[in-house]
């Protein structure tokens, strides 16, 4: 089994618990306006076998130990779900904690084959970092080019199967920071049984240089980062609901 990998990070601290070995898989069906990794969108990347990636990750086991592990992110890692399943199966046999950072966009609740594939995935994945791009479907389509239907269905799927998840919300001024939408997101989270944590990720424009190198126009060039007060307010709503 061969996967297309964009890059590796050997000492990740923001992609799950503890210190993580992080692999960024190539390819993504979303076009999030705030994406800071547009270089992961296409079909490039370098091919690695499951064994090569596992060997590379296990070299850092003394660093991530029992409190950390390996995280697959992207791009959208589940665009290469077969590779992730095989890799995580190997890592789990070595006692490694596994985590997927995903939008859930590849989960198709009405497709039995997709459901079965994701059942295999959750058997070898300890934690999911689920990115809810926008709780409103039409707003999500404008923001990412895709509906949020699969994302929300995947959240329910994880909850129903007892899989731990962290919900992530990128806070973009004027796009994802409205109080009503944050409250609606909180109400949705309340329907899930296995959410361990809710993270608010403040928007930043550090990916602009990548757009320039790729000859792409950055869609949010006039948007500034949210204030600390706005971030704290969003965290309060998403973790507690209305005061």
XYZ file of C-alpha atoms in Angstrom:
243
model
C 0.000 0.000 0.000
C 1.406 3.362 -1.076
C 0.258 6.831 0.012
C 0.977 10.302 -1.317
C 2.533 12.372 1.444
C 3.005 16.132 1.362
C 5.307 16.356 4.382
C 6.090 15.150 7.890
C 6.405 16.901 11.253
C 8.363 15.036 13.891
C 7.495 17.138 16.944
C 3.870 18.262 16.627
C 2.176 19.709 19.694
C -1.181 20.957 18.339
C -2.527 17.879 16.538
C -3.819 15.757 19.383
C -2.636 14.853 22.880
C 1.037 14.932 23.798
C 3.846 15.114 21.279
C 2.815 13.837 17.847
C 4.510 12.543 14.750
C 2.357 14.193 12.090
C 1.991 13.162 8.469
C 0.361 15.567 6.031
C -1.343 13.600 3.283
C -1.713 15.100 -0.179
C -5.079 15.990 -1.685
C -8.265 17.709 -0.526
C -11.755 18.132 -2.052
C -12.400 21.307 -0.027
C -11.309 24.807 -0.955
C -11.593 26.567 2.391
C -11.126 30.301 1.962
C -8.854 30.426 4.998
C -6.778 27.335 4.118
C -3.093 27.813 4.960
C -1.965 24.675 3.108
C -3.147 25.199 -0.515
C -0.089 23.249 -1.617
C -1.808 20.096 -0.296
C -4.855 20.478 -2.556
C -3.609 18.862 -5.742
C -2.324 15.458 -6.708
C 1.356 15.980 -5.977
C 3.205 14.716 -2.955
C 5.779 11.960 -2.592
C 4.869 8.282 -2.556
C 5.707 6.305 0.564
C 4.765 2.775 1.537
C 2.964 2.053 4.804
C 6.114 0.387 6.105
C 8.284 3.403 5.240
C 5.981 5.823 7.060
C 5.649 3.541 10.096
C 9.421 3.101 10.296
C 9.921 6.855 10.124
C 7.301 7.483 12.818
C 8.622 4.828 15.184
C 12.077 6.431 15.147
C 10.511 9.188 17.274
C 8.750 6.912 19.736
C 11.095 7.913 22.544
C 9.844 11.496 22.070
C 6.092 10.930 21.822
C 6.031 7.926 24.187
C 2.735 6.761 25.681
C 1.199 10.247 26.010
C 1.629 11.187 22.343
C 1.412 9.276 19.097
C 0.856 9.636 15.360
C -1.611 11.995 13.667
C -2.717 11.868 10.033
C -3.788 15.232 8.658
C -3.610 17.010 5.311
C -5.093 18.136 3.054
C -7.863 15.677 3.796
C -6.266 12.434 5.008
C -9.362 10.318 4.426
C -9.101 10.971 0.703
C -6.540 8.160 1.137
C -8.520 6.189 3.702
C -7.178 2.773 2.660
C -3.627 3.946 3.273
C -4.557 5.404 6.670
C -6.327 2.191 7.710
C -3.343 0.036 6.799
C -0.847 2.419 8.399
C -2.834 2.722 11.621
C -3.353 -1.046 11.751
C 0.421 -1.461 11.737
C 0.960 1.293 14.309
C -1.739 -0.081 16.621
C 0.020 -3.455 16.540
C 3.028 -1.569 17.968
C 0.915 0.043 20.702
C 0.961 3.546 19.176
C -1.849 6.060 19.817
C -3.442 7.063 16.509
C -5.337 10.205 15.583
C -7.006 11.555 12.418
C -7.548 15.258 11.763
C -10.423 15.368 9.264
C -13.330 17.386 7.947
C -15.390 14.199 7.640
C -16.166 15.189 4.053
C -15.314 11.715 2.714
C -17.980 9.998 4.841
C -21.109 9.251 2.812
C -23.826 8.069 5.207
C -26.070 6.732 2.417
C -23.300 4.662 0.809
C -22.881 1.255 2.517
C -19.351 0.883 1.130
C -18.305 4.221 2.638
C -19.873 3.334 5.983
C -18.096 -0.035 6.076
C -14.775 1.579 5.168
C -15.130 4.096 7.978
C -16.034 1.305 10.406
C -12.662 -0.246 9.610
C -11.026 3.127 10.170
C -12.512 3.702 13.616
C -11.329 0.269 14.748
C -7.709 1.414 14.443
C -8.104 5.114 15.339
C -8.061 6.277 18.952
C -9.092 9.894 18.449
C -10.647 12.085 15.774
C -10.077 15.813 15.432
C -13.215 16.845 13.548
C -13.216 20.216 11.806
C -16.684 21.720 11.597
C -16.162 24.395 8.963
C -19.567 26.066 9.426
C -22.746 24.782 11.031
C -24.945 26.467 8.391
C -24.976 24.427 5.195
C -25.240 27.312 2.744
C -22.552 29.277 4.569
C -20.365 26.160 4.537
C -20.772 25.832 0.771
C -19.667 29.441 0.298
C -16.754 29.009 2.700
C -15.438 25.650 1.481
C -17.168 24.818 -1.791
C -18.867 21.815 -0.163
C -21.903 21.014 1.986
C -21.466 20.246 5.696
C -23.844 17.268 5.452
C -21.114 14.618 5.470
C -19.228 16.330 8.285
C -22.215 16.416 10.608
C -23.175 12.858 9.683
C -19.646 11.709 10.483
C -19.808 13.395 13.887
C -22.989 11.465 14.648
C -21.394 8.268 13.329
C -18.418 8.682 15.673
C -20.701 9.414 18.609
C -22.913 6.392 17.904
C -19.845 4.139 17.759
C -18.327 5.478 20.968
C -15.291 7.074 19.323
C -13.576 9.946 21.084
C -13.435 13.241 19.221
C -12.302 16.805 19.590
C -14.386 19.372 17.721
C -12.427 22.138 16.014
C -13.740 25.495 14.804
C -11.600 27.961 12.894
C -12.690 31.439 13.982
C -12.728 33.784 10.983
C -14.020 37.330 11.610
C -17.135 37.969 9.577
C -17.440 34.354 8.430
C -17.513 31.895 11.335
C -17.660 34.096 14.421
C -21.358 34.990 14.494
C -22.926 34.359 17.890
C -25.982 32.623 16.426
C -23.886 30.183 14.418
C -21.612 29.501 17.386
C -24.646 28.772 19.543
C -26.032 26.484 16.846
C -22.711 24.659 16.759
C -22.822 24.284 20.541
C -26.373 22.899 20.282
C -25.157 20.339 17.755
C -22.240 19.365 19.998
C -24.756 18.770 22.792
C -26.294 15.980 20.667
C -22.973 14.094 20.622
C -21.913 11.722 23.399
C -18.162 11.406 22.852
C -16.817 14.956 22.486
C -13.875 15.313 24.862
C -12.809 18.807 23.890
C -13.784 21.804 21.772
C -10.985 23.847 20.240
C -11.214 27.325 18.750
C -8.475 27.963 16.199
C -8.015 31.701 15.541
C -7.770 32.642 11.871
C -4.346 33.747 10.657
C -2.907 34.751 7.288
C 0.438 32.972 7.482
C -0.404 30.924 4.401
C -0.561 33.956 2.092
C 2.984 33.398 0.858
C 1.985 29.916 -0.355
C -0.818 31.384 -2.459
C 1.630 33.830 -3.982
C 4.084 31.035 -4.836
C 1.278 29.028 -6.437
C 0.013 32.039 -8.375
C -3.325 31.951 -6.552
C -5.317 34.901 -5.283
C -5.754 34.825 -1.515
C -9.522 35.187 -0.896
C -9.356 36.718 2.592
C -6.652 39.320 2.088
C -8.691 42.007 3.873
C -9.536 39.873 6.914
C -7.556 40.422 10.107
C -7.056 37.965 12.940
C -9.741 37.929 15.651
C -9.030 39.742 18.901
C -8.186 37.782 22.039
C -11.505 38.901 23.494
C -13.412 37.535 20.476
C -11.559 34.235 20.684
C -12.303 33.906 24.386
C -15.948 34.724 23.766
C -16.182 32.041 21.092
C -14.505 29.520 23.372
C -17.017 30.296 26.104
C -19.992 29.848 23.776
C -18.696 26.640 22.193
C -17.839 25.116 25.556
C -20.725 26.401 27.648
C -23.445 27.798 25.386
C -25.202 31.077 26.112
C -24.288 32.630 29.440
